Coordinates of C-alpha atoms in Angstrom, one line a residue:
E1 CA 0.2 0.0 -0.2
S2 CA 0.9 3.4 -0.7
N3 CA -0.4 6.9 -0.1
F4 CA 1.3 8.6 -3.0
I5 CA 1.3 8.2 -7.3
L6 CA 5.2 9.0 -8.8
C7 CA 4.7 9.8 -12.6
R8 CA 5.9 11.2 -15.3
P9 CA 3.9 14.3 -17.1
T10 CA 3.6 14.2 -20.4
R11 CA 3.0 17.7 -21.4
M12 CA 6.0 19.4 -20.1
A13 CA 8.9 18.6 -18.1
A14 CA 7.8 17.6 -14.5
R15 CA 10.4 20.4 -13.1
D16 CA 7.8 23.0 -15.0
F17 CA 5.1 20.9 -13.7
F18 CA 5.8 20.7 -10.4
Q19 CA 6.4 24.6 -10.2
S20 CA 3.5 25.9 -12.2
L21 CA 1.3 23.6 -9.4
K22 CA 3.6 26.0 -6.8
K23 CA 2.5 28.9 -7.8
R24 CA -1.0 27.6 -7.7
G25 CA -0.9 26.6 -4.2
I26 CA -0.1 23.0 -4.8
L27 CA 2.3 21.3 -3.8
I28 CA 3.9 18.3 -5.1
R29 CA 7.1 16.9 -4.6
Y30 CA 9.7 16.7 -7.8
F31 CA 13.2 14.8 -7.0
P32 CA 15.9 16.3 -9.5
G33 CA 18.5 13.6 -10.5
R34 CA 19.4 11.4 -13.8
R35 CA 16.7 8.9 -12.7
T36 CA 14.1 10.7 -10.9
G37 CA 14.3 14.4 -12.7
A38 CA 11.4 13.0 -14.9
F39 CA 9.3 12.3 -12.5
V40 CA 6.9 14.1 -9.4
R41 CA 5.3 12.6 -6.4
I42 CA 1.8 13.3 -5.7
T43 CA 0.6 12.6 -2.4
V44 CA -3.4 11.2 -2.3
G45 CA -4.9 13.8 0.0
T46 CA -8.5 14.5 0.7
D47 CA -11.4 14.7 -1.8
V48 CA -11.1 18.6 -1.9
E49 CA -7.2 18.5 -2.4
A50 CA -7.6 16.0 -5.3
D51 CA -10.0 18.1 -7.1
K52 CA -8.0 20.8 -6.8
F53 CA -4.9 19.4 -8.4
L54 CA -7.0 17.4 -10.7
A55 CA -8.5 20.9 -12.2
A56 CA -5.1 21.9 -12.4
A57 CA -3.3 19.4 -14.0
R58 CA -6.3 19.5 -16.6
S59 CA -5.5 23.1 -17.0
L60 CA -1.4 23.1 -17.3
C61 CA -1.8 20.2 -19.4
G62 CA -4.8 21.5 -22.4
K63 CA -7.6 19.1 -21.1
G64 CA -10.6 20.0 -20.3
T65 CA -13.3 19.0 -17.8
R66 CA -14.1 15.9 -16.9
R67 CA -17.2 14.4 -18.4

């Protein structure tokens, strides 16, 4: 079991994704490094936090809202 997701953003660099979310007040983890620099770690939080993250991620990645 775990409470986080490790993923590689596909529409922008992981560092840019991290910084863009941080500017919106959403904190995720970015680990610069040769093997980890392409990934971010997203901790699973409350439903409200997840909704806020998903809305911001969709906006950053150019995706519409979920239907």
